[in-house]
Tab-separated table of C-alpha atoms in Angstrom:
chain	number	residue	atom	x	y	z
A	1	UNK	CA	1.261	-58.332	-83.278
A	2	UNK	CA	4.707	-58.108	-81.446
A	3	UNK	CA	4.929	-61.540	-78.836
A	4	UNK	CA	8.138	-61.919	-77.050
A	5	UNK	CA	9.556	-62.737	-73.617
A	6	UNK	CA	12.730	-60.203	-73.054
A	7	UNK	CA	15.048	-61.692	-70.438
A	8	UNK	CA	17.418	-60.715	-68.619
A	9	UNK	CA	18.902	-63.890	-68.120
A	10	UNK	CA	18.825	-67.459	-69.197
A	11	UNK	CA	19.623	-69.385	-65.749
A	12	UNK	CA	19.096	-67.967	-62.388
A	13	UNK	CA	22.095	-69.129	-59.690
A	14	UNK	CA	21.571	-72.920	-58.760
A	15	UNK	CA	18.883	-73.275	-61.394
A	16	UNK	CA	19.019	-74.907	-64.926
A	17	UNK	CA	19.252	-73.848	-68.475
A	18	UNK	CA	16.213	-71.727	-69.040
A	19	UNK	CA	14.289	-74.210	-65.889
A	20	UNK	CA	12.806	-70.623	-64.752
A	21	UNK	CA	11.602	-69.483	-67.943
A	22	UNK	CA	10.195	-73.195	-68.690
A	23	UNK	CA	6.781	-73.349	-67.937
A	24	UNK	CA	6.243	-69.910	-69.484
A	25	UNK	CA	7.852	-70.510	-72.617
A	26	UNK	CA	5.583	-73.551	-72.636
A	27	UNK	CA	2.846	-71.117	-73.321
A	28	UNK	CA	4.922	-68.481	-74.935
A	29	UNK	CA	5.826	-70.953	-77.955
A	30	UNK	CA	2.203	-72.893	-77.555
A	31	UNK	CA	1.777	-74.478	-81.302
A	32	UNK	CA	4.947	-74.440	-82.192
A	33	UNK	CA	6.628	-78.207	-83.271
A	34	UNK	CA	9.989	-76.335	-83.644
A	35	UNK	CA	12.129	-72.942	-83.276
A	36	UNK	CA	14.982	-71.624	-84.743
A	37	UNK	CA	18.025	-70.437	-82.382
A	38	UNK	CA	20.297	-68.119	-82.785
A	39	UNK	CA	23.402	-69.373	-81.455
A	40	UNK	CA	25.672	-66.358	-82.533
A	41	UNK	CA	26.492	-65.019	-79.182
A	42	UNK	CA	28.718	-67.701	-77.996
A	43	UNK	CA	28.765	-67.218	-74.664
A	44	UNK	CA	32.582	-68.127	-73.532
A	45	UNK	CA	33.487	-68.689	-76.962
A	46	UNK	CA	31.579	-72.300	-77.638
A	47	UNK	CA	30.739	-72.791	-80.818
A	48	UNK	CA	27.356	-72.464	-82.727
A	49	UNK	CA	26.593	-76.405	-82.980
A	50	UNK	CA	27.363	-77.097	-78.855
A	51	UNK	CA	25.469	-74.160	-78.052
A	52	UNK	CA	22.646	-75.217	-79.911
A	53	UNK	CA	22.529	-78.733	-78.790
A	54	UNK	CA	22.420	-77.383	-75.078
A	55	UNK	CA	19.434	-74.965	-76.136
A	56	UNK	CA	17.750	-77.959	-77.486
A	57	UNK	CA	18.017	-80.319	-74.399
A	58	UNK	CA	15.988	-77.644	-72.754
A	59	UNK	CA	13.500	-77.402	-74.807
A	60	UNK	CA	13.257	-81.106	-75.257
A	61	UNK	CA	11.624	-80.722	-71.850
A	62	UNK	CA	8.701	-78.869	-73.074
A	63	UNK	CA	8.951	-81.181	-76.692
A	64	UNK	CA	9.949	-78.322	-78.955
A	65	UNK	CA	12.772	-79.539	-81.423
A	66	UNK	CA	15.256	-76.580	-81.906
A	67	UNK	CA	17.476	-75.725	-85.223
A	68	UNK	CA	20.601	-73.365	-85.217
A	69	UNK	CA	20.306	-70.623	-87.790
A	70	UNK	CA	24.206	-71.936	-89.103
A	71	UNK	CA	22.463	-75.543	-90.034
A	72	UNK	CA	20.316	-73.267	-92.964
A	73	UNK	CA	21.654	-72.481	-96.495
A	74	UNK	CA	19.685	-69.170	-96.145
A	75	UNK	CA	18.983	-67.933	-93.145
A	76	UNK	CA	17.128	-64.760	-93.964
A	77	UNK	CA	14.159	-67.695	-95.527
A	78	UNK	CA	15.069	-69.393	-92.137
A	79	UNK	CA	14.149	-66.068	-90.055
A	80	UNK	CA	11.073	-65.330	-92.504
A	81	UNK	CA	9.826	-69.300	-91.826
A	82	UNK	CA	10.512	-69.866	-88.445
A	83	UNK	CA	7.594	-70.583	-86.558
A	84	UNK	CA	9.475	-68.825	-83.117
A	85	UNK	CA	12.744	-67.442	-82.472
A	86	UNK	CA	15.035	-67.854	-79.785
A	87	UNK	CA	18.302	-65.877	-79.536
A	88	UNK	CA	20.617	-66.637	-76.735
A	89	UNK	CA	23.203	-64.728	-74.345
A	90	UNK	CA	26.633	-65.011	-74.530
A	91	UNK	CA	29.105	-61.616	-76.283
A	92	UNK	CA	26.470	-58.752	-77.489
A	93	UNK	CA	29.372	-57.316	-79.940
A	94	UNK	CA	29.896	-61.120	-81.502
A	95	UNK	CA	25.553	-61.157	-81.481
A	96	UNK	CA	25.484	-57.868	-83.574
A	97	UNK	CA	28.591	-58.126	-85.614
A	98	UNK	CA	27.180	-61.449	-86.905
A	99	UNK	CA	23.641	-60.290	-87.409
A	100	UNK	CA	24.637	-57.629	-89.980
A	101	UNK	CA	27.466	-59.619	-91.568
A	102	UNK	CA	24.983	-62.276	-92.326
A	103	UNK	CA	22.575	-59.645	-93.767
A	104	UNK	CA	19.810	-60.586	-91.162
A	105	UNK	CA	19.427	-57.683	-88.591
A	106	UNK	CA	16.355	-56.545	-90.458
A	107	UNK	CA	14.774	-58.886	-91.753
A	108	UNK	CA	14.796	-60.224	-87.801
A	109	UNK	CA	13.309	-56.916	-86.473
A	110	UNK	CA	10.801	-57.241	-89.179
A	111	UNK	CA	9.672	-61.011	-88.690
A	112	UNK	CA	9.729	-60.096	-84.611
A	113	UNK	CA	7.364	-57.207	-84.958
A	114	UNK	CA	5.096	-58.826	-87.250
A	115	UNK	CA	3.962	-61.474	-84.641
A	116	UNK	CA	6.515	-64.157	-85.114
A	117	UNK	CA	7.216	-65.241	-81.039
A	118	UNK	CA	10.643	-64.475	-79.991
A	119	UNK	CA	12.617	-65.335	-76.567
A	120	UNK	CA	15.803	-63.096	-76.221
A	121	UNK	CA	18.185	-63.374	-72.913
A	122	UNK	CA	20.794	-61.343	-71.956
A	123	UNK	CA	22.614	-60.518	-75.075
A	124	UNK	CA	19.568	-62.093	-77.345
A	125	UNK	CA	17.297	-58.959	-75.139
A	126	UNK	CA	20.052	-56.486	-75.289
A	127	UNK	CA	19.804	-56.403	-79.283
A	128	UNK	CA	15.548	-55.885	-78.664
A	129	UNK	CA	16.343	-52.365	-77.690
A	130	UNK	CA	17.094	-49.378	-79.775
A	131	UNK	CA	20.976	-50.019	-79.934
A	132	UNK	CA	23.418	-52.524	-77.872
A	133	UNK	CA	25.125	-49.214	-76.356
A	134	UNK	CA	23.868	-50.289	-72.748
A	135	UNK	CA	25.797	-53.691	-72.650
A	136	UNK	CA	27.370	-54.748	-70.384
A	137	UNK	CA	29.898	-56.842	-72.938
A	138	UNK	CA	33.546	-56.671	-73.891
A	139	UNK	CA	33.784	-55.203	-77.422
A	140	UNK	CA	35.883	-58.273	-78.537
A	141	UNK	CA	34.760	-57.749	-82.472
A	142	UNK	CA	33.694	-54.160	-83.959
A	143	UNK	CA	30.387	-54.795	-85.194
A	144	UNK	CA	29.852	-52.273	-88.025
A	145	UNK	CA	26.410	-50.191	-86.375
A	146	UNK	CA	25.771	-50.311	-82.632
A	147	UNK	CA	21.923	-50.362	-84.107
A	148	UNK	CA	19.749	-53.129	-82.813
A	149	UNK	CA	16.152	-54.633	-83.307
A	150	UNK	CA	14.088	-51.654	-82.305
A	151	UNK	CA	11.530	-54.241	-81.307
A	152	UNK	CA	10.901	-52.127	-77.864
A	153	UNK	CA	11.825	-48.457	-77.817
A	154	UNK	CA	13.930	-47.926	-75.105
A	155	UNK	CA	17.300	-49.549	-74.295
A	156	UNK	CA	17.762	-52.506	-71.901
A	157	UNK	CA	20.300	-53.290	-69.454
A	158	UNK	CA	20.273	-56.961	-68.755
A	159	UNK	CA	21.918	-58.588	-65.374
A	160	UNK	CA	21.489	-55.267	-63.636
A	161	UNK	CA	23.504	-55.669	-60.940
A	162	UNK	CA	22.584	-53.241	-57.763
A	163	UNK	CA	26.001	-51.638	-56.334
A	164	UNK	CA	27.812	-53.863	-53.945
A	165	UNK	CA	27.616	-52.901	-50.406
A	166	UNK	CA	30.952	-52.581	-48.907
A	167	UNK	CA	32.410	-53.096	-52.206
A	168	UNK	CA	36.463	-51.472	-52.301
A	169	UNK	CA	36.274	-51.969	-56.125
A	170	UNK	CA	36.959	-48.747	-57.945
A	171	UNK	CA	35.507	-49.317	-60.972
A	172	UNK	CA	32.140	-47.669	-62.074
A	173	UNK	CA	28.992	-49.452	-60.775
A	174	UNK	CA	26.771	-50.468	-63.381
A	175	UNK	CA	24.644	-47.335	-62.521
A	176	UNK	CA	27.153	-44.885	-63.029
A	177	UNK	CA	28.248	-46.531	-66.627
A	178	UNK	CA	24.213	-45.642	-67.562
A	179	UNK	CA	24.461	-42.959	-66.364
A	180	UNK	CA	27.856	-41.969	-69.095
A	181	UNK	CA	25.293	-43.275	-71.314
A	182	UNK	CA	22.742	-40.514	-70.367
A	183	UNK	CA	25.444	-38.023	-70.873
A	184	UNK	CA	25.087	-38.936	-74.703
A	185	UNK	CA	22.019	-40.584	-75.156
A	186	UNK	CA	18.175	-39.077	-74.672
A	187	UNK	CA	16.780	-43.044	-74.927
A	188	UNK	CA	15.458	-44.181	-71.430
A	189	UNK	CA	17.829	-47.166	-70.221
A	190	UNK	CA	15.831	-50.191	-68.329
A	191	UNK	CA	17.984	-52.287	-65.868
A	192	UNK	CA	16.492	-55.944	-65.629
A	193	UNK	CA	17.813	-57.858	-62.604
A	194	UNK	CA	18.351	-61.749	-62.916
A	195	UNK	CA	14.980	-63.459	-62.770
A	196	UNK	CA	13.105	-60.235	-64.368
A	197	UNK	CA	11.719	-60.345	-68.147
A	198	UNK	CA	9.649	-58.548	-70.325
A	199	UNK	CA	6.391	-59.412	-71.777
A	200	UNK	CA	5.034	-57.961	-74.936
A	201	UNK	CA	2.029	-58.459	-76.772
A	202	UNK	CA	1.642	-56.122	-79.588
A	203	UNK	CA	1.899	-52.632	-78.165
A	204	UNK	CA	1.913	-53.972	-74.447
A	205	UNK	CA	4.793	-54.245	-72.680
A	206	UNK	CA	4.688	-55.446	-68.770
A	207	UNK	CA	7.471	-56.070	-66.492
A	208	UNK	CA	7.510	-60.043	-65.059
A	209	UNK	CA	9.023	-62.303	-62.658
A	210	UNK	CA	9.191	-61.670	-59.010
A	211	UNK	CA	11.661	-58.565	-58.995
A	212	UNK	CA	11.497	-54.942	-59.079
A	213	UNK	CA	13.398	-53.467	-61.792
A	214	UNK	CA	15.499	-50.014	-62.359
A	215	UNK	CA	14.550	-47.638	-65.094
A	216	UNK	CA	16.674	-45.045	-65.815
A	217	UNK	CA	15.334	-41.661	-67.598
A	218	UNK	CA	18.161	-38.789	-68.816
A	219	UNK	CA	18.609	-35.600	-66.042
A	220	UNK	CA	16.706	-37.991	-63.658
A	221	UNK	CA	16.667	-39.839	-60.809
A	222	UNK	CA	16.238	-43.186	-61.462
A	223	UNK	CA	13.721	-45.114	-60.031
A	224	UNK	CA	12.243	-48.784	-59.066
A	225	UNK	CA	9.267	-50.500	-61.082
A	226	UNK	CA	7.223	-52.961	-59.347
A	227	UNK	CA	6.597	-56.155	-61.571
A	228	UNK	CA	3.386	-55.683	-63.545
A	229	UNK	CA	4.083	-52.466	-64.062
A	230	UNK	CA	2.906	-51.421	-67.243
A	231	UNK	CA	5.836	-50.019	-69.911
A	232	UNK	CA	3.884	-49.633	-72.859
A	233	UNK	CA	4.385	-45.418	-72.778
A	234	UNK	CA	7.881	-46.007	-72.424
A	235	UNK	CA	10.150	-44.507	-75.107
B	1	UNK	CA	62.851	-43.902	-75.224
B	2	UNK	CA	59.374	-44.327	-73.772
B	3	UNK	CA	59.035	-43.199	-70.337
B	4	UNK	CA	55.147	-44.044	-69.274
B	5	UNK	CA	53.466	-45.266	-66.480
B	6	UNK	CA	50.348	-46.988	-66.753
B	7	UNK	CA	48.028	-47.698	-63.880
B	8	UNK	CA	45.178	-49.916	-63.118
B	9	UNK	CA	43.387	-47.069	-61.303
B	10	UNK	CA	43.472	-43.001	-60.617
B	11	UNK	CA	42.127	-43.694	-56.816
B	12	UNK	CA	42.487	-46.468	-54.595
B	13	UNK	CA	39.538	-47.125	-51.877
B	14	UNK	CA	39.910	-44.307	-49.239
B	15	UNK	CA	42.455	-42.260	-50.586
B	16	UNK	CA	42.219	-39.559	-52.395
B	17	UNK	CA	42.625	-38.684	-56.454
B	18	UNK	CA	46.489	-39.700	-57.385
B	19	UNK	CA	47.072	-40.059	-53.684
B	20	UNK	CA	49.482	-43.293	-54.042
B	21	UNK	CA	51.098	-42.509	-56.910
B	22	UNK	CA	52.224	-39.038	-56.350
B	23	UNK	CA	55.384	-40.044	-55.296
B	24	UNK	CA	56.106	-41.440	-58.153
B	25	UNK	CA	54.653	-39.283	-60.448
B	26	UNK	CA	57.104	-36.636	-58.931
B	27	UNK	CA	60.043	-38.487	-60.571
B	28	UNK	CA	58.260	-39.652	-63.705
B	29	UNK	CA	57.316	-35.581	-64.175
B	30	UNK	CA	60.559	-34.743	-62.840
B	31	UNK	CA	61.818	-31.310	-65.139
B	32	UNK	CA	58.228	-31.272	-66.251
B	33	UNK	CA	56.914	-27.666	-65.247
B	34	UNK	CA	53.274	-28.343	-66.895
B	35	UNK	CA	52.034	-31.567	-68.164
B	36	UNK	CA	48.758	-31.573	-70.603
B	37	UNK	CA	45.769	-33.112	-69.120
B	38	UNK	CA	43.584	-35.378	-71.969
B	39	UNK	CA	40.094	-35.418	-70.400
B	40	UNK	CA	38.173	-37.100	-73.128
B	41	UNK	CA	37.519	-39.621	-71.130
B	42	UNK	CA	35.008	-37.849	-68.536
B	43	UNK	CA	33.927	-40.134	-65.890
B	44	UNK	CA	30.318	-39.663	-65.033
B	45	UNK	CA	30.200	-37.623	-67.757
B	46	UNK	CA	31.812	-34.573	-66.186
B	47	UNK	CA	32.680	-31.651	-68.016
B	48	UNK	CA	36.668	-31.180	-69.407
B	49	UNK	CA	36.952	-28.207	-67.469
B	50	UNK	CA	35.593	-30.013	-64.068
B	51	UNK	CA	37.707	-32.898	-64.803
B	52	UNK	CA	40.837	-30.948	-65.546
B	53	UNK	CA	40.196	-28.906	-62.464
B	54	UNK	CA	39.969	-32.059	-60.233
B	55	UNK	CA	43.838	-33.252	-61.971
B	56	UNK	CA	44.981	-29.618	-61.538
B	57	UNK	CA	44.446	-29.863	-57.781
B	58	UNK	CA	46.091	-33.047	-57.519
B	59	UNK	CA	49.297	-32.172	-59.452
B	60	UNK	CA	49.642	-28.842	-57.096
B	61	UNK	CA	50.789	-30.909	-54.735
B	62	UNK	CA	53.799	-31.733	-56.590
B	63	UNK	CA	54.531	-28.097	-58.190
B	64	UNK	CA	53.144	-29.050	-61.749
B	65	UNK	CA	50.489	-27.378	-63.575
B	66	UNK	CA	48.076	-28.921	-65.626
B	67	UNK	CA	46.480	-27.686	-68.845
B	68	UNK	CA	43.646	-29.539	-70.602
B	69	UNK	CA	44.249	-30.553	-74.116
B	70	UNK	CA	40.248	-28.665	-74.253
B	71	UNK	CA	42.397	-25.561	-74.033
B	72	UNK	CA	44.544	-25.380	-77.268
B	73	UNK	CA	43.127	-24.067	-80.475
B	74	UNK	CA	45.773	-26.944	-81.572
B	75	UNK	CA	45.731	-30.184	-79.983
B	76	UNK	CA	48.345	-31.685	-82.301
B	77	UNK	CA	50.292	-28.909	-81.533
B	78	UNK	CA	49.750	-29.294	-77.868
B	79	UNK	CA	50.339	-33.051	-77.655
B	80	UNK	CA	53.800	-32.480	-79.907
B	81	UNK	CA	54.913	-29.553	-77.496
B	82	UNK	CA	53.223	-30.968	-73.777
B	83	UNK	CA	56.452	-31.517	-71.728
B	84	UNK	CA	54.297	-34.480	-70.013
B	85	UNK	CA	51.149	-36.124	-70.918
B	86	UNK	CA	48.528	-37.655	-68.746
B	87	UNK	CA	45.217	-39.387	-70.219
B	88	UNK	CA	42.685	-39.739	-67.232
B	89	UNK	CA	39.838	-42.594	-66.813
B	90	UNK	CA	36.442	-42.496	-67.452
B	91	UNK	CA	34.542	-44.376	-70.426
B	92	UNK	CA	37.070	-45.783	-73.033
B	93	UNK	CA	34.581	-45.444	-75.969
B	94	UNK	CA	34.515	-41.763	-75.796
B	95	UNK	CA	38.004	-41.215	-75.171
B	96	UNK	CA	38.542	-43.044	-78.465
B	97	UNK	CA	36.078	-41.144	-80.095
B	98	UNK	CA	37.291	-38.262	-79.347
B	99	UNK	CA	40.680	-39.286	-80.092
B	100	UNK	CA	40.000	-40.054	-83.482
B	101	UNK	CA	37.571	-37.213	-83.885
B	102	UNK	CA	40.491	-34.824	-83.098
B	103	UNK	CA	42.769	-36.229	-85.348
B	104	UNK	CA	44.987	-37.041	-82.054
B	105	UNK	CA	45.389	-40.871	-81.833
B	106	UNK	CA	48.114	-41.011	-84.516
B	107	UNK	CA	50.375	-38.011	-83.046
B	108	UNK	CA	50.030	-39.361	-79.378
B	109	UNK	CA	51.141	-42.727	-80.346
B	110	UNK	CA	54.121	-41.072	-82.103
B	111	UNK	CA	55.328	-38.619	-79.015
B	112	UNK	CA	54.457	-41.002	-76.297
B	113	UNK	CA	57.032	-43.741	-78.174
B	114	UNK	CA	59.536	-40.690	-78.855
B	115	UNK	CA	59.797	-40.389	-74.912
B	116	UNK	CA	57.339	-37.404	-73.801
B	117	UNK	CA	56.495	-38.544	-70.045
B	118	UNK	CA	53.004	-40.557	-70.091
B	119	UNK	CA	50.494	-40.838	-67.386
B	120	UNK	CA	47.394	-43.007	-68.199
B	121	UNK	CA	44.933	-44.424	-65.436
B	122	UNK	CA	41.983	-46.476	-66.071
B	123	UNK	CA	40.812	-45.656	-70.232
B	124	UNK	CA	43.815	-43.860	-70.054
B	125	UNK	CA	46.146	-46.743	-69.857
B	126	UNK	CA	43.459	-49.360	-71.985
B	127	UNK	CA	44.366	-46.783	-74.798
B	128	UNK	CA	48.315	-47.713	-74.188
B	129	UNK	CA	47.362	-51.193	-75.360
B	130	UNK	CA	46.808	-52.704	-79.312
B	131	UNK	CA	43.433	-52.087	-78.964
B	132	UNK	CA	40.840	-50.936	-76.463
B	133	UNK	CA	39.027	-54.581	-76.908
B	134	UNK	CA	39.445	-55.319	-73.494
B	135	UNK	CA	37.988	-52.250	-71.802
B	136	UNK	CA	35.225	-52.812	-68.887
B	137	UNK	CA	33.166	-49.677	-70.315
B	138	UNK	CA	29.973	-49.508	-72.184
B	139	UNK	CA	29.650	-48.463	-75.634
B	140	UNK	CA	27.808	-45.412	-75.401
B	141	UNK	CA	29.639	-43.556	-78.094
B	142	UNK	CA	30.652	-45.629	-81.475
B	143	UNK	CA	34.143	-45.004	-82.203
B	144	UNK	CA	35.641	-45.381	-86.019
B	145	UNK	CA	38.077	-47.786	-85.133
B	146	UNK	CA	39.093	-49.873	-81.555
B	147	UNK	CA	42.657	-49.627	-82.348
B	148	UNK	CA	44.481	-47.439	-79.993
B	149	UNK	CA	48.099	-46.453	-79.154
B	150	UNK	CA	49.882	-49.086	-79.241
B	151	UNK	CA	53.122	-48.056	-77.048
B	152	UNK	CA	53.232	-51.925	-74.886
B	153	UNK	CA	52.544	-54.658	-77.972
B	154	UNK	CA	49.822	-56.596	-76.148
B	155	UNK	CA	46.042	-55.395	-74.381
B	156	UNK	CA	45.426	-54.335	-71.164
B	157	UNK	CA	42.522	-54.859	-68.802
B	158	UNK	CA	42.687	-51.753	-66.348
B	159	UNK	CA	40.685	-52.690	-62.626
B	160	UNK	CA	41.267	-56.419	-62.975
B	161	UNK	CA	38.254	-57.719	-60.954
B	162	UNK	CA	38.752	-61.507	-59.629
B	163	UNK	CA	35.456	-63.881	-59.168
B	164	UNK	CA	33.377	-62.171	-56.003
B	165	UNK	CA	33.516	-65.376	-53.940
B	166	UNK	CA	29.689	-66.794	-53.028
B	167	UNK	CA	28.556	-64.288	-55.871
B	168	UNK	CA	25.122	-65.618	-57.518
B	169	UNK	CA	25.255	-63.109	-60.171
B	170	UNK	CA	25.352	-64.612	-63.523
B	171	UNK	CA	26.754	-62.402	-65.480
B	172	UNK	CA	30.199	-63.158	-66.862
B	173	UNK	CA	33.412	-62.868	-64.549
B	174	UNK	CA	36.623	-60.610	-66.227
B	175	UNK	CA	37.933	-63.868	-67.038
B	176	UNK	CA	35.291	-65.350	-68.604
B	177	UNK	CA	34.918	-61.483	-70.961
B	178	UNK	CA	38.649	-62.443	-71.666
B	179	UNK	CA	38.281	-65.890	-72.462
B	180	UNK	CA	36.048	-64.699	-74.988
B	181	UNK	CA	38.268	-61.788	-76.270
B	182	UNK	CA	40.911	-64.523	-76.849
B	183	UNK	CA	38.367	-66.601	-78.763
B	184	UNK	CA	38.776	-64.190	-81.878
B	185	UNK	CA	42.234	-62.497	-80.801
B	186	UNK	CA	45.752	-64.121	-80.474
B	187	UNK	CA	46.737	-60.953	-78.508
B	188	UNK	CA	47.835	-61.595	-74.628
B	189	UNK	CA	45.690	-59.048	-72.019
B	190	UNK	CA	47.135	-58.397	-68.875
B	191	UNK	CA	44.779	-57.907	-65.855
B	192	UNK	CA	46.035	-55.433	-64.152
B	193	UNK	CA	44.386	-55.033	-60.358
B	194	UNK	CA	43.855	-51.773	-58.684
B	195	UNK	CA	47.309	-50.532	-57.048
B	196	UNK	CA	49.155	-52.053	-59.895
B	197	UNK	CA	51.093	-50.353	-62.505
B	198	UNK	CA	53.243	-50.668	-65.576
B	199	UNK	CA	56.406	-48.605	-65.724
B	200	UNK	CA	57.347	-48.429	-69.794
B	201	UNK	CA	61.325	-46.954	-69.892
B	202	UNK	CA	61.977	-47.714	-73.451
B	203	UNK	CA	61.673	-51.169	-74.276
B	204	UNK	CA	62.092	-52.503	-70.461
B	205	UNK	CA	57.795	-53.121	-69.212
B	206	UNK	CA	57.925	-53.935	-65.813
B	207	UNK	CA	54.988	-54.393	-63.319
B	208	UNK	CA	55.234	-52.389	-60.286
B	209	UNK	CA	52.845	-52.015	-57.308
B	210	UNK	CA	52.223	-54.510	-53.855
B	211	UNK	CA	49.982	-56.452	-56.079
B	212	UNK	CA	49.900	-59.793	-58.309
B	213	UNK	CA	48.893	-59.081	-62.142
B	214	UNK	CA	47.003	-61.699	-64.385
B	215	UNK	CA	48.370	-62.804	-67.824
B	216	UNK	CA	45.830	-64.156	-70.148
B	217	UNK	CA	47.159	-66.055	-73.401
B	218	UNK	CA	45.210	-67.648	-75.741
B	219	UNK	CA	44.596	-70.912	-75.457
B	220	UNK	CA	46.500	-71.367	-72.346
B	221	UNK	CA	45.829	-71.082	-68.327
B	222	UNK	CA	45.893	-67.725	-67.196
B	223	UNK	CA	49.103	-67.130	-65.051
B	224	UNK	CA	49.606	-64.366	-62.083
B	225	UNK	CA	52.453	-62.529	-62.414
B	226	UNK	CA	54.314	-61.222	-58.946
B	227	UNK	CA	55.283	-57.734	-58.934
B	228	UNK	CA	58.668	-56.672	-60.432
B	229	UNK	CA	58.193	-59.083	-63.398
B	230	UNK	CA	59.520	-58.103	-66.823
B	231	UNK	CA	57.156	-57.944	-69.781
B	232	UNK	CA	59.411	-56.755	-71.553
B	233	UNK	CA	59.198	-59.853	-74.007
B	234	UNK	CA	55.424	-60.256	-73.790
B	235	UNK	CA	53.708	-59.931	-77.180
């Protein structure tokens, strides 16, 4: 039975590391002694081990030791074993391009739907979607599929950012780029604002945190979800 | 000789479509009766008809007519023969796509460095760069190949956005998207802000506009570049 936490972020402005998530993934990763990150993102380029060590100070805090993925020989066996999974933000194209050149995209979509509990934020819930096509990333590397987990079936949006009021920018707002997407794409696009996540428990999927978020169906309107709201028929 | 301009932006806030570069599209055009319209790129997702329509109008105003590249049976043919070219924004991804899909990147690299007039804004000037690595668009189409036209040696980063002072989003600045570009790619990226343009006569670059530009290298401090300078040496 599917049993992750889909964030759109990992640190809320003036918060910690992960502080919001804390006392959820507590529960979330209740029985587990250790979990295996995924450090491939590399947010601003840092590399796998410094990224790791900061994703283990946090979770020092709730005394679950953490292990980067690049510390094991095989890291399909370290997917399969793992007794929860944690992949971080940081470049979505970097996140995917690495998944399938280290053979692993599958075998993590199939470990995550079979029960194994998994935290992804920003780029680590981008990838739980049906493909990465709703990043908001640079495409720094050219990943070789834009296909991701499949572990929900929609597409997600993470740090959806509302238009700016007043704004003299130009450039498209994050609602018109989804909406290019629609002009493509039939899969319905879910914008999760900064301090929203996703809970699912097997075929259950409800929207968390304290924010409304913005779910965008093709040759529609979009339109707000309370949190709580139920996305299970989503797809 | 090249001859191209290659603008940060179709549109600045409150003017219309072209408005502030008209003037100097007159010249650039100059002896150009026609000029063919590439409208791949179709912001919003707009049709190529709509979107050639909406260039038409603007070019009336200087006494040019515009034919979209849509129209040919040929578009080889019509790139080789257009007395002027202009590539319009939109999403990068699909103008790429479509690029390569109609066999097109290879023969508008080779008549845009041959000297046939060029006018890109937005995805149509990203294109003018090694590779389209550093667009701001989402990947809603997956193209065969990121590299692009290649007529200034170095990447471009069309609506250069600074840090939104007192922002708490947490999503990554430009800069920080760049950093991380230059993280896996020695290649420089110029951020070019809205108002600002390269003029490309042969092998002379030179950044026109009111505006300051901003030159990322790897591994050093980004630098801003005051209008007028020559990049003629940047690679």
């Amino acid at each position: 039975m599917k049993n992750c936490i889909i964030a759109s972020t990992s640190t809320l402005h003036g918060g910690s590391y992960l502080e919001y998530l804390l006392i959820h993934l507590q529960q979330h990763f209740a029985g587990c002694q250790s979990i295996l990150f995924i450090p491939y993102a590399r947010p601003g380029g840092i590399s796998h081990e410094e990224y790791t060590l900061k994703v283990a100070k946090a979770f020092a805090k709730i005394d679950i030791v953490v292990r980067g993925i690049h510390e094991f020989e095989d890291a399909r066996k370290a997917i399969i074993e793992a007794e929860g999974i944690f992949t971080g933000g940081g470049n979505t194209f970097l996140l995917v391009s690495q998944l399938y050149k280290n053979e692993v995209m599958q075998v993590l979509s199939e470990t995550v739907k079979k029960g194994t509990p998994y935290l992804g934020t920003s780029a680590g819930s981008n990838i739980c979607g049906l493909s990465m096509q709703t990043t908001n990333d640079m495409p720094i590397v050219y990943p070789p599929s834009f296909q991701t987990l499949s572990v929900v079936p929609f597409n997600l949006n993470p740090h959806y950012l509302d238009p700016i009021e007043g704004s003299t920018h130009m450039g498209e707002t994050r609602e018109t780029r989804i909406k290019e997407f629609h002009a493509f794409n039939a899969i319905p696009v879910l914008g999760l604002r900064e301090g929203s996540w996703l809970e699912v428990k097997g075929e259950m999927v409800v929207l968390k945190g304290n924010l409304k978020a913005r779910l965008f169906l093709q040759n529609q309107e979009p339109v707000e979800l309370e949190s709580g709201s139920d996305l299970s028929g989503l797809k």
